[in-house]
Short mmCIF file of N, CA and C in Angstrom, two decimals:
data_model
loop_
_atom_site.label_atom_id
_atom_site.label_comp_id
_atom_site.label_asym_id
_atom_site.label_seq_id
_atom_site.Cartn_x
_atom_site.Cartn_y
_atom_site.Cartn_z
N MET A 1 48.20 -86.28 -24.91
CA MET A 1 48.25 -84.87 -24.54
C MET A 1 48.08 -83.99 -25.70
N GLU A 2 46.98 -83.37 -25.64
CA GLU A 2 46.59 -82.12 -26.52
C GLU A 2 47.69 -81.27 -26.76
N THR A 3 48.25 -81.11 -28.06
CA THR A 3 49.02 -79.69 -28.37
C THR A 3 48.33 -78.93 -28.91
N LYS A 4 48.45 -77.31 -28.54
CA LYS A 4 47.81 -76.38 -29.06
C LYS A 4 48.74 -75.67 -30.11
N THR A 5 47.75 -75.51 -31.49
CA THR A 5 48.31 -74.73 -32.57
C THR A 5 48.13 -73.31 -32.30
N PRO A 6 49.47 -72.57 -32.28
CA PRO A 6 49.28 -71.27 -32.58
C PRO A 6 48.03 -70.71 -33.42
N ALA A 7 47.27 -69.74 -33.11
CA ALA A 7 46.40 -69.03 -34.21
C ALA A 7 47.24 -68.51 -35.23
N LYS A 8 46.30 -68.80 -36.33
CA LYS A 8 47.18 -68.15 -37.74
C LYS A 8 46.85 -66.74 -37.83
N LYS A 9 47.83 -65.92 -38.50
CA LYS A 9 47.74 -64.68 -38.48
C LYS A 9 47.67 -64.75 -40.04
N THR A 10 46.60 -63.45 -40.19
CA THR A 10 46.40 -63.30 -41.79
C THR A 10 47.01 -62.20 -42.12
N THR A 11 47.66 -61.84 -42.88
CA THR A 11 47.99 -60.66 -43.36
C THR A 11 47.34 -59.74 -44.74
N THR A 12 47.50 -58.54 -44.99
CA THR A 12 47.11 -57.67 -45.82
C THR A 12 47.64 -56.53 -46.28
N LYS A 13 47.49 -56.51 -47.34
CA LYS A 13 48.35 -55.33 -48.01
C LYS A 13 47.41 -53.82 -47.93
N THR A 14 47.84 -52.93 -47.69
CA THR A 14 47.41 -51.42 -47.46
C THR A 14 47.92 -50.90 -48.70
N LYS A 15 47.41 -49.56 -48.71
CA LYS A 15 48.13 -48.55 -49.97
C LYS A 15 49.38 -48.49 -50.24
N SER A 16 50.04 -48.21 -49.08
CA SER A 16 51.46 -48.06 -49.10
C SER A 16 52.45 -49.03 -48.98
N SER A 17 51.59 -50.33 -49.48
CA SER A 17 52.32 -51.78 -49.59
C SER A 17 52.84 -52.30 -48.39
N LYS A 18 52.61 -52.05 -47.31
CA LYS A 18 53.19 -52.73 -46.35
C LYS A 18 52.21 -53.92 -45.42
N THR A 19 52.85 -54.54 -45.31
CA THR A 19 51.96 -55.82 -45.10
C THR A 19 51.67 -55.74 -43.33
N THR A 20 50.24 -55.72 -43.22
CA THR A 20 49.53 -55.47 -41.87
C THR A 20 49.50 -57.13 -41.26
N THR A 21 49.57 -57.34 -39.84
CA THR A 21 48.99 -58.15 -39.32
C THR A 21 47.63 -58.52 -38.49
N LYS A 22 46.84 -59.04 -38.92
CA LYS A 22 45.24 -58.98 -38.08
C LYS A 22 45.89 -59.79 -36.82
N THR A 23 45.26 -59.26 -35.61
CA THR A 23 45.67 -59.81 -34.41
C THR A 23 44.60 -60.81 -33.83
N PRO A 24 44.71 -62.07 -33.60
CA PRO A 24 43.55 -62.79 -33.18
C PRO A 24 43.32 -62.62 -31.68
N ALA A 25 42.28 -62.71 -31.38
CA ALA A 25 41.74 -62.60 -30.00
C ALA A 25 42.43 -63.62 -29.32
N LYS A 26 42.37 -63.24 -28.10
CA LYS A 26 42.89 -64.11 -26.92
C LYS A 26 41.73 -64.97 -26.28
N LYS A 27 41.93 -66.02 -25.89
CA LYS A 27 40.82 -67.06 -25.89
C LYS A 27 39.56 -66.58 -24.97
N ASN A 28 40.00 -65.51 -23.78
CA ASN A 28 39.11 -64.91 -23.05
C ASN A 28 38.48 -63.51 -23.34
N ALA A 29 38.50 -63.29 -24.55
CA ALA A 29 38.24 -62.01 -25.10
C ALA A 29 37.13 -61.37 -24.83
N ALA A 30 36.49 -60.29 -24.69
CA ALA A 30 35.44 -59.85 -24.62
C ALA A 30 34.56 -60.03 -26.11
N LYS A 31 33.32 -60.45 -25.56
CA LYS A 31 32.68 -60.74 -26.76
C LYS A 31 31.30 -59.88 -27.02
N GLU A 32 30.86 -59.18 -25.96
CA GLU A 32 30.00 -58.21 -25.91
C GLU A 32 30.65 -57.08 -25.24
N LEU A 33 29.85 -55.81 -25.72
CA LEU A 33 30.19 -54.76 -24.82
C LEU A 33 30.11 -54.52 -23.69
N LYS A 34 29.18 -55.28 -23.03
CA LYS A 34 29.24 -55.93 -21.32
C LYS A 34 30.45 -56.25 -20.70
N ASP A 35 30.95 -57.21 -21.52
CA ASP A 35 32.50 -57.58 -21.28
C ASP A 35 33.53 -56.60 -21.49
N LEU A 36 33.47 -56.04 -22.28
CA LEU A 36 34.15 -54.77 -22.38
C LEU A 36 34.20 -53.72 -21.60
N PHE A 37 32.95 -53.42 -21.45
CA PHE A 37 32.83 -52.30 -20.15
C PHE A 37 33.18 -52.80 -18.99
N GLU A 38 32.78 -54.03 -18.40
CA GLU A 38 33.46 -54.81 -17.14
C GLU A 38 35.12 -54.87 -17.29
N ASP A 39 35.78 -55.11 -18.23
CA ASP A 39 37.13 -55.18 -18.21
C ASP A 39 37.79 -53.83 -18.38
N SER A 40 37.23 -52.87 -19.01
CA SER A 40 37.64 -51.23 -18.90
C SER A 40 37.47 -51.03 -17.32
N LEU A 41 36.48 -51.43 -16.52
CA LEU A 41 36.29 -50.88 -15.32
C LEU A 41 37.30 -51.31 -14.59
N LYS A 42 37.48 -52.56 -14.75
CA LYS A 42 39.01 -53.13 -13.92
C LYS A 42 39.93 -52.27 -14.11
N ASP A 43 40.57 -52.12 -15.23
CA ASP A 43 41.57 -51.32 -15.47
C ASP A 43 41.70 -49.90 -15.05
N ILE A 44 40.57 -48.88 -15.28
CA ILE A 44 40.57 -47.91 -14.46
C ILE A 44 40.63 -47.83 -12.88
N TYR A 45 40.25 -48.85 -12.46
CA TYR A 45 39.94 -49.32 -11.07
C TYR A 45 41.24 -49.37 -10.67
N TRP A 46 42.18 -50.11 -11.37
CA TRP A 46 43.76 -49.90 -10.98
C TRP A 46 44.44 -48.70 -11.34
N ALA A 47 43.75 -47.94 -12.01
CA ALA A 47 44.77 -46.78 -12.56
C ALA A 47 44.21 -45.96 -11.55
N GLU A 48 43.13 -45.86 -11.10
CA GLU A 48 42.85 -44.88 -9.92
C GLU A 48 43.80 -45.53 -8.52
N LYS A 49 43.74 -46.23 -8.19
CA LYS A 49 44.49 -46.83 -7.13
C LYS A 49 45.82 -46.51 -6.79
N ALA A 50 46.15 -46.67 -8.20
CA ALA A 50 47.82 -46.33 -8.50
C ALA A 50 47.94 -44.88 -8.56
N LEU A 51 47.22 -44.30 -8.94
CA LEU A 51 47.54 -42.78 -8.84
C LEU A 51 47.40 -42.22 -7.22
N VAL A 52 46.43 -43.20 -6.78
CA VAL A 52 46.26 -42.52 -5.22
C VAL A 52 47.96 -42.89 -4.64
N LYS A 53 48.46 -43.72 -4.92
CA LYS A 53 49.77 -44.07 -4.33
C LYS A 53 51.01 -43.02 -4.81
N ALA A 54 50.57 -42.41 -6.43
CA ALA A 54 51.63 -41.73 -6.78
C ALA A 54 51.29 -40.15 -6.79
N LEU A 55 50.27 -40.02 -6.56
CA LEU A 55 50.03 -38.12 -5.95
C LEU A 55 50.81 -37.73 -4.90
N PRO A 56 50.84 -38.55 -3.52
CA PRO A 56 51.85 -37.74 -2.38
C PRO A 56 53.34 -37.59 -3.19
N THR A 57 53.64 -38.31 -3.97
CA THR A 57 55.01 -38.19 -4.24
C THR A 57 55.28 -36.86 -5.20
N MET A 58 54.65 -36.91 -6.08
CA MET A 58 54.33 -35.65 -7.04
C MET A 58 53.92 -34.59 -5.80
N MET A 59 53.15 -34.33 -5.17
CA MET A 59 52.77 -33.65 -4.24
C MET A 59 54.31 -32.92 -3.58
N LYS A 60 55.08 -34.12 -2.54
CA LYS A 60 56.18 -33.74 -2.00
C LYS A 60 56.93 -32.86 -2.85
N ASN A 61 57.27 -33.42 -4.11
CA ASN A 61 58.18 -32.80 -5.31
C ASN A 61 57.99 -31.46 -5.68
N ALA A 62 56.39 -31.00 -5.52
CA ALA A 62 56.17 -29.67 -6.17
C ALA A 62 56.68 -28.49 -5.29
N THR A 63 57.19 -27.48 -5.45
CA THR A 63 57.29 -26.62 -4.79
C THR A 63 56.28 -25.22 -4.87
N ASP A 64 55.73 -25.44 -5.86
CA ASP A 64 54.59 -24.26 -6.13
C ASP A 64 53.46 -24.47 -5.05
N GLU A 65 52.86 -23.59 -4.20
CA GLU A 65 52.22 -23.99 -3.21
C GLU A 65 50.71 -24.07 -3.96
N LYS A 66 50.22 -23.29 -5.16
CA LYS A 66 48.83 -23.65 -5.48
C LYS A 66 48.85 -24.97 -6.03
N LEU A 67 50.31 -25.28 -7.00
CA LEU A 67 50.35 -26.73 -7.51
C LEU A 67 50.22 -27.93 -6.16
N LYS A 68 50.91 -27.42 -5.17
CA LYS A 68 50.75 -28.79 -4.11
C LYS A 68 49.39 -28.83 -3.49
N SER A 69 48.45 -27.77 -3.56
CA SER A 69 47.28 -27.75 -3.04
C SER A 69 46.26 -28.19 -4.37
N ALA A 70 46.53 -28.33 -5.29
CA ALA A 70 45.88 -28.75 -6.68
C ALA A 70 46.02 -30.49 -6.51
N ILE A 71 46.89 -30.60 -6.37
CA ILE A 71 47.84 -32.18 -6.13
C ILE A 71 47.05 -32.88 -5.10
N GLU A 72 46.95 -32.30 -4.05
CA GLU A 72 46.46 -32.41 -2.44
C GLU A 72 44.73 -32.50 -2.93
N ASP A 73 43.97 -31.93 -3.18
CA ASP A 73 42.64 -32.07 -3.69
C ASP A 73 42.52 -32.98 -4.33
N HIS A 74 43.39 -33.17 -5.45
CA HIS A 74 43.01 -34.19 -6.23
C HIS A 74 43.14 -35.71 -5.92
N LEU A 75 44.06 -35.63 -4.88
CA LEU A 75 44.48 -36.85 -4.00
C LEU A 75 43.02 -37.28 -3.48
N GLY A 76 42.16 -36.12 -2.69
CA GLY A 76 41.06 -36.43 -2.07
C GLY A 76 39.82 -36.89 -3.16
N GLN A 77 40.18 -36.30 -4.16
CA GLN A 77 39.12 -36.81 -5.16
C GLN A 77 39.13 -38.24 -5.76
N THR A 78 40.46 -38.31 -5.83
CA THR A 78 41.02 -39.49 -6.51
C THR A 78 40.27 -40.66 -5.44
N GLU A 79 40.45 -40.59 -4.30
CA GLU A 79 39.97 -41.57 -3.27
C GLU A 79 38.39 -42.06 -3.56
N THR A 80 37.65 -40.72 -3.69
CA THR A 80 36.37 -41.00 -4.05
C THR A 80 36.12 -41.68 -5.35
N HIS A 81 37.17 -41.36 -6.47
CA HIS A 81 36.85 -42.30 -7.72
C HIS A 81 37.08 -43.58 -7.34
N VAL A 82 37.87 -43.99 -6.64
CA VAL A 82 38.08 -45.53 -6.37
C VAL A 82 36.60 -46.40 -5.61
N GLU A 83 36.32 -45.27 -4.74
CA GLU A 83 35.27 -45.62 -4.12
C GLU A 83 34.01 -45.70 -5.30
N ARG A 84 33.67 -44.81 -6.16
CA ARG A 84 32.83 -44.78 -7.10
C ARG A 84 32.77 -45.99 -7.90
N LEU A 85 33.87 -46.35 -8.41
CA LEU A 85 34.18 -47.33 -9.01
C LEU A 85 33.78 -48.61 -8.32
N GLU A 86 33.91 -48.77 -6.87
CA GLU A 86 33.25 -50.15 -6.12
C GLU A 86 31.93 -49.94 -6.37
N ASP A 87 31.41 -48.88 -6.28
CA ASP A 87 29.84 -48.74 -6.44
C ASP A 87 29.58 -49.10 -7.71
N CYS A 88 30.05 -48.82 -8.79
CA CYS A 88 29.75 -49.07 -9.94
C CYS A 88 29.96 -50.97 -9.90
N PHE A 89 30.96 -51.46 -9.48
CA PHE A 89 31.18 -52.81 -9.62
C PHE A 89 29.92 -53.47 -8.65
N LYS A 90 29.48 -52.83 -7.61
CA LYS A 90 28.32 -53.34 -6.68
C LYS A 90 27.10 -53.29 -7.76
N ALA A 91 26.97 -52.20 -8.33
CA ALA A 91 25.73 -52.00 -9.42
C ALA A 91 25.36 -53.28 -10.65
N LEU A 92 26.63 -53.59 -10.63
CA LEU A 92 26.90 -54.84 -12.01
C LEU A 92 26.58 -56.01 -11.16
N GLY A 93 26.64 -56.22 -9.91
CA GLY A 93 26.77 -57.37 -9.16
C GLY A 93 27.94 -58.13 -8.98
N LYS A 94 28.97 -57.42 -9.02
CA LYS A 94 30.35 -58.03 -9.27
C LYS A 94 31.14 -57.23 -8.44
N LYS A 95 32.53 -58.15 -8.19
CA LYS A 95 33.23 -57.97 -6.89
C LYS A 95 33.99 -56.95 -7.73
N ALA A 96 34.94 -55.71 -6.66
CA ALA A 96 35.53 -54.70 -7.23
C ALA A 96 36.71 -55.55 -7.90
N GLN A 97 37.36 -55.50 -8.72
CA GLN A 97 38.51 -56.06 -8.92
C GLN A 97 39.49 -55.36 -9.88
N ALA A 98 40.79 -55.27 -9.75
CA ALA A 98 41.72 -54.32 -10.71
C ALA A 98 42.20 -55.30 -11.52
N LYS A 99 42.71 -54.69 -12.63
CA LYS A 99 43.69 -55.35 -13.93
C LYS A 99 44.53 -54.45 -14.01
N LYS A 100 45.72 -54.51 -14.05
CA LYS A 100 46.98 -53.77 -14.19
C LYS A 100 46.60 -52.87 -15.92
N CYS A 101 46.73 -51.57 -15.63
CA CYS A 101 46.54 -50.75 -16.83
C CYS A 101 47.59 -50.14 -17.12
N ASP A 102 48.18 -51.09 -18.19
CA ASP A 102 49.56 -50.45 -18.59
C ASP A 102 49.60 -49.15 -19.23
N ALA A 103 48.73 -48.37 -19.70
CA ALA A 103 48.66 -46.91 -19.88
C ALA A 103 49.01 -46.07 -18.89
N MET A 104 48.34 -46.48 -17.61
CA MET A 104 48.75 -45.48 -16.46
C MET A 104 49.70 -45.79 -16.08
N GLN A 105 50.45 -46.92 -16.09
CA GLN A 105 51.65 -47.26 -15.62
C GLN A 105 52.64 -46.57 -16.43
N GLY A 106 52.53 -46.85 -17.73
CA GLY A 106 53.42 -45.88 -18.55
C GLY A 106 53.21 -44.30 -17.87
N LEU A 107 52.21 -43.88 -17.90
CA LEU A 107 52.11 -42.25 -17.32
C LEU A 107 52.77 -42.05 -16.15
N LEU A 108 52.72 -42.94 -15.29
CA LEU A 108 53.39 -42.96 -13.76
C LEU A 108 54.82 -43.10 -13.92
N ASP A 109 55.31 -43.82 -14.86
CA ASP A 109 56.46 -44.20 -15.05
C ASP A 109 57.07 -43.00 -15.43
N GLU A 110 56.54 -42.08 -16.66
CA GLU A 110 56.96 -40.94 -17.16
C GLU A 110 56.87 -40.03 -16.25
N GLY A 111 56.03 -39.76 -15.43
CA GLY A 111 56.22 -38.57 -14.19
C GLY A 111 57.27 -38.65 -13.41
N LYS A 112 57.33 -40.18 -12.82
CA LYS A 112 58.79 -40.25 -11.87
C LYS A 112 60.02 -39.76 -12.73
N SER A 113 60.01 -40.24 -14.14
CA SER A 113 61.33 -39.83 -14.47
C SER A 113 61.51 -38.55 -14.84
N ILE A 114 60.12 -37.61 -15.19
CA ILE A 114 60.16 -36.09 -15.01
C ILE A 114 60.65 -35.56 -13.56
N ILE A 115 60.25 -36.04 -12.69
CA ILE A 115 60.94 -35.75 -11.47
C ILE A 115 62.29 -35.83 -11.45
N GLU A 116 62.72 -36.95 -11.60
CA GLU A 116 64.27 -37.44 -11.61
C GLU A 116 65.24 -36.65 -12.33
N GLU A 117 64.40 -35.99 -13.68
CA GLU A 117 65.27 -35.34 -14.60
C GLU A 117 65.32 -33.85 -14.57
N THR A 118 64.74 -33.54 -13.37
CA THR A 118 64.72 -32.05 -13.25
C THR A 118 65.23 -31.81 -12.39
N GLU A 119 65.40 -30.40 -11.74
CA GLU A 119 65.82 -29.62 -10.48
C GLU A 119 64.60 -29.36 -9.95
N PRO A 120 64.64 -29.51 -8.43
CA PRO A 120 63.36 -28.97 -7.51
C PRO A 120 63.50 -27.32 -7.77
N GLY A 121 62.08 -27.13 -8.04
CA GLY A 121 61.98 -25.79 -8.64
C GLY A 121 60.83 -25.39 -9.64
N THR A 122 61.01 -24.34 -10.22
CA THR A 122 59.66 -23.96 -11.38
C THR A 122 59.68 -25.04 -12.55
N VAL A 123 60.96 -25.55 -12.80
CA VAL A 123 61.16 -26.42 -13.87
C VAL A 123 60.81 -27.61 -13.46
N ARG A 124 60.58 -28.26 -12.65
CA ARG A 124 60.41 -29.41 -12.03
C ARG A 124 58.60 -29.37 -11.91
N ASP A 125 58.15 -28.30 -11.17
CA ASP A 125 56.77 -27.82 -11.35
C ASP A 125 56.16 -27.92 -12.48
N ALA A 126 56.54 -27.33 -13.34
CA ALA A 126 56.25 -27.45 -15.06
C ALA A 126 56.12 -28.72 -15.46
N GLY A 127 57.08 -29.89 -15.19
CA GLY A 127 56.99 -31.03 -15.38
C GLY A 127 55.98 -31.65 -14.68
N ILE A 128 55.78 -31.76 -13.61
CA ILE A 128 54.94 -32.12 -12.76
C ILE A 128 53.44 -31.91 -13.34
N ILE A 129 53.73 -30.79 -13.66
CA ILE A 129 51.92 -30.52 -14.11
C ILE A 129 51.63 -31.10 -15.55
N ALA A 130 52.98 -30.92 -16.70
CA ALA A 130 52.61 -31.74 -17.68
C ALA A 130 52.44 -33.17 -17.65
N ALA A 131 53.16 -33.93 -16.67
CA ALA A 131 52.84 -35.50 -16.28
C ALA A 131 51.37 -35.79 -15.73
N ALA A 132 50.93 -34.94 -14.94
CA ALA A 132 49.43 -34.72 -14.51
C ALA A 132 48.74 -34.55 -15.22
N GLN A 133 48.52 -33.49 -16.27
CA GLN A 133 47.84 -33.43 -17.36
C GLN A 133 47.50 -34.59 -18.27
N LYS A 134 48.93 -35.52 -18.43
CA LYS A 134 48.68 -36.47 -19.35
C LYS A 134 47.61 -37.92 -18.79
N VAL A 135 48.05 -37.47 -17.47
CA VAL A 135 47.20 -38.45 -16.91
C VAL A 135 45.48 -38.22 -16.88
N GLU A 136 45.37 -36.68 -16.41
CA GLU A 136 43.93 -36.34 -16.54
C GLU A 136 43.55 -36.67 -17.82
N HIS A 137 44.39 -36.33 -19.10
CA HIS A 137 43.61 -36.85 -20.37
C HIS A 137 43.35 -38.13 -20.53
N TYR A 138 44.01 -38.86 -20.04
CA TYR A 138 43.86 -40.43 -20.17
C TYR A 138 42.48 -40.74 -19.35
N GLU A 139 42.45 -40.01 -18.21
CA GLU A 139 41.31 -40.56 -17.60
C GLU A 139 40.06 -39.63 -17.88
N ILE A 140 39.94 -38.49 -18.59
CA ILE A 140 38.90 -38.05 -19.35
C ILE A 140 38.57 -38.78 -20.50
N ALA A 141 39.47 -39.50 -21.28
CA ALA A 141 39.46 -39.84 -22.39
C ALA A 141 38.56 -41.53 -21.59
N THR A 142 38.94 -42.11 -20.86
CA THR A 142 38.19 -43.33 -20.36
C THR A 142 37.06 -43.21 -19.51
N TYR A 143 36.70 -42.27 -19.00
CA TYR A 143 35.75 -42.00 -18.35
C TYR A 143 34.22 -41.44 -19.51
N GLY A 144 34.96 -40.96 -20.17
CA GLY A 144 33.90 -40.27 -21.26
C GLY A 144 33.60 -41.87 -22.11
N THR A 145 34.35 -42.89 -22.46
CA THR A 145 34.27 -43.86 -23.23
C THR A 145 33.19 -44.89 -22.27
N LEU A 146 33.39 -44.82 -20.97
CA LEU A 146 33.03 -45.96 -20.09
C LEU A 146 31.53 -45.35 -19.87
N ALA A 147 31.29 -43.89 -19.66
CA ALA A 147 30.03 -43.16 -19.77
C ALA A 147 29.06 -43.47 -21.01
N ALA A 148 29.43 -43.80 -22.07
CA ALA A 148 29.03 -43.93 -23.34
C ALA A 148 28.90 -45.18 -23.36
N PHE A 149 29.43 -46.02 -23.12
CA PHE A 149 29.16 -47.84 -22.64
C PHE A 149 28.12 -47.98 -21.48
N ALA A 150 28.09 -47.27 -20.55
CA ALA A 150 27.43 -47.52 -19.61
C ALA A 150 25.85 -46.97 -20.05
N LYS A 151 25.79 -45.83 -20.88
CA LYS A 151 24.47 -45.27 -21.44
C LYS A 151 23.74 -46.15 -22.32
N VAL A 152 24.87 -46.93 -23.42
CA VAL A 152 24.00 -47.87 -24.07
C VAL A 152 23.53 -48.97 -23.34
N LEU A 153 24.35 -49.70 -22.60
CA LEU A 153 23.85 -51.05 -21.45
C LEU A 153 22.77 -50.56 -20.48
N LYS A 154 22.56 -49.14 -20.75
CA LYS A 154 21.23 -48.70 -19.65
C LYS A 154 21.71 -49.37 -18.14
N GLU A 155 23.09 -48.99 -17.91
CA GLU A 155 23.49 -49.00 -16.83
C GLU A 155 23.85 -47.82 -15.71
N GLU A 156 22.36 -47.25 -15.50
CA GLU A 156 21.95 -45.99 -15.00
C GLU A 156 22.77 -45.59 -13.60
N GLU A 157 22.97 -46.48 -12.83
CA GLU A 157 24.01 -46.22 -11.62
C GLU A 157 25.41 -46.11 -11.97
N CYS A 158 25.85 -46.75 -12.72
CA CYS A 158 27.16 -46.59 -13.10
C CYS A 158 27.28 -45.12 -14.07
N LEU A 159 26.56 -45.04 -14.84
CA LEU A 159 26.46 -44.05 -15.79
C LEU A 159 26.59 -42.58 -14.71
N LYS A 160 25.26 -42.53 -13.62
CA LYS A 160 25.84 -41.35 -13.11
C LYS A 160 27.26 -41.35 -12.20
N HIS A 161 27.74 -42.44 -11.63
CA HIS A 161 29.09 -42.23 -11.02
C HIS A 161 30.15 -41.81 -11.75
N LEU A 162 30.20 -42.47 -13.13
CA LEU A 162 31.19 -42.04 -14.25
C LEU A 162 31.17 -40.91 -14.65
N LEU A 163 29.79 -40.22 -14.65
CA LEU A 163 29.97 -38.77 -15.40
C LEU A 163 30.45 -37.94 -14.21
N GLU A 164 29.78 -38.01 -13.09
CA GLU A 164 30.42 -37.05 -11.93
C GLU A 164 32.06 -36.92 -11.76
N THR A 165 32.48 -38.26 -12.05
CA THR A 165 34.09 -38.48 -12.27
C THR A 165 34.51 -37.73 -13.15
N LEU A 166 33.94 -37.76 -14.30
CA LEU A 166 34.27 -37.32 -15.67
C LEU A 166 34.52 -35.76 -15.25
N LYS A 167 33.44 -35.25 -14.48
CA LYS A 167 33.19 -33.77 -14.30
C LYS A 167 34.53 -33.31 -13.58
N GLU A 168 34.88 -33.87 -12.72
CA GLU A 168 35.88 -33.95 -11.56
C GLU A 168 37.27 -33.63 -12.48
N GLU A 169 37.36 -34.77 -13.52
CA GLU A 169 38.63 -34.98 -13.91
C GLU A 169 38.70 -33.69 -14.95
N LYS A 170 37.73 -33.29 -15.61
CA LYS A 170 37.95 -32.01 -16.45
C LYS A 170 38.20 -30.82 -15.63
N LYS A 171 37.64 -30.70 -14.77
CA LYS A 171 37.70 -29.55 -13.56
C LYS A 171 39.41 -29.61 -13.43
N CYS A 172 39.96 -30.65 -12.75
CA CYS A 172 41.47 -30.72 -12.48
C CYS A 172 42.10 -30.43 -13.48
N ASP A 173 41.74 -31.10 -14.74
CA ASP A 173 42.74 -30.64 -16.13
C ASP A 173 42.74 -28.96 -15.99
N GLU A 174 41.77 -28.52 -16.12
CA GLU A 174 41.50 -26.96 -16.28
C GLU A 174 42.23 -26.00 -15.06
N LEU A 175 42.34 -26.66 -13.82
CA LEU A 175 42.82 -26.15 -12.78
C LEU A 175 44.42 -26.21 -12.98
N LEU A 176 44.70 -27.33 -13.41
CA LEU A 176 46.50 -27.62 -13.82
C LEU A 176 46.62 -26.33 -14.96
N THR A 177 45.86 -26.39 -16.04
CA THR A 177 46.35 -25.28 -17.09
C THR A 177 46.39 -23.95 -16.49
N LYS A 178 45.51 -23.54 -15.36
CA LYS A 178 45.36 -22.33 -14.75
C LYS A 178 46.70 -22.16 -13.92
N VAL A 179 47.38 -23.03 -12.89
CA VAL A 179 48.33 -23.09 -12.36
C VAL A 179 49.52 -22.92 -13.15
N ALA A 180 49.70 -23.68 -14.24
CA ALA A 180 50.79 -23.35 -15.42
C ALA A 180 50.56 -21.98 -15.90
N ASP A 181 49.54 -21.66 -16.18
CA ASP A 181 49.35 -20.29 -16.77
C ASP A 181 49.65 -19.08 -15.93
N THR A 182 49.53 -19.11 -14.75
CA THR A 182 49.70 -18.07 -13.57
C THR A 182 51.39 -17.80 -13.45
N ASN A 183 52.23 -17.65 -14.66
CA ASN A 183 53.26 -17.48 -14.69
C ASN A 183 54.23 -18.54 -14.23
N LEU A 184 53.78 -19.57 -13.69
CA LEU A 184 54.80 -20.81 -13.35
C LEU A 184 55.74 -21.29 -14.62
N ASN A 185 54.82 -21.37 -15.55
CA ASN A 185 55.70 -21.47 -16.96
C ASN A 185 56.50 -20.65 -17.32
N SER A 186 56.68 -19.45 -17.33
CA SER A 186 57.22 -18.42 -17.60
C SER A 186 58.51 -18.43 -16.84
N LYS A 187 58.15 -18.42 -15.55
CA LYS A 187 59.36 -18.73 -14.27
C LYS A 187 60.18 -19.82 -14.47
N ALA A 188 59.63 -20.53 -15.34
CA ALA A 188 60.67 -21.96 -15.50
C ALA A 188 61.50 -21.82 -16.63
N MET A 189 61.43 -20.74 -17.34
CA MET A 189 62.38 -20.27 -18.73
C MET A 189 63.72 -20.15 -17.98
#
């Protein structure tokens, strides 16, 4: 029976004299940009599917009609984002596969916590907007990065889908800001 020896960690000193550890790569770590691209698609695919499940709770707990409408509209868009990601996997000749996105899980957990820690009304609505915008900013960063990868990898069909979704995520973020700025935040005082 063969025993595995753990990977040796190397340490370096920084200017502030703190010791840092260099993290060894996992056995199945991405070796090429294409691997990282595909792994990141799995991550955001999970994130979008989780968001489809979470948005109805946010909508149910919102009281402002403009906010409810914005969340409802984005739920439909998010379902389309899932479909676009499935199209990206098809274009790559891969089966659509989700890999748990720890970042999205954390953002959704925070959103749930905000709902639980606020009274129904404008304060909760302001909290829902804050949580939703954190999600949008994560998605904007992710889709922007994936689009850049797709461009370099010359994955034109994926690039088209990713840029379309990126545009919608930015519009959603702008709409949430507009809803917050139309006296909602002031009413929450």
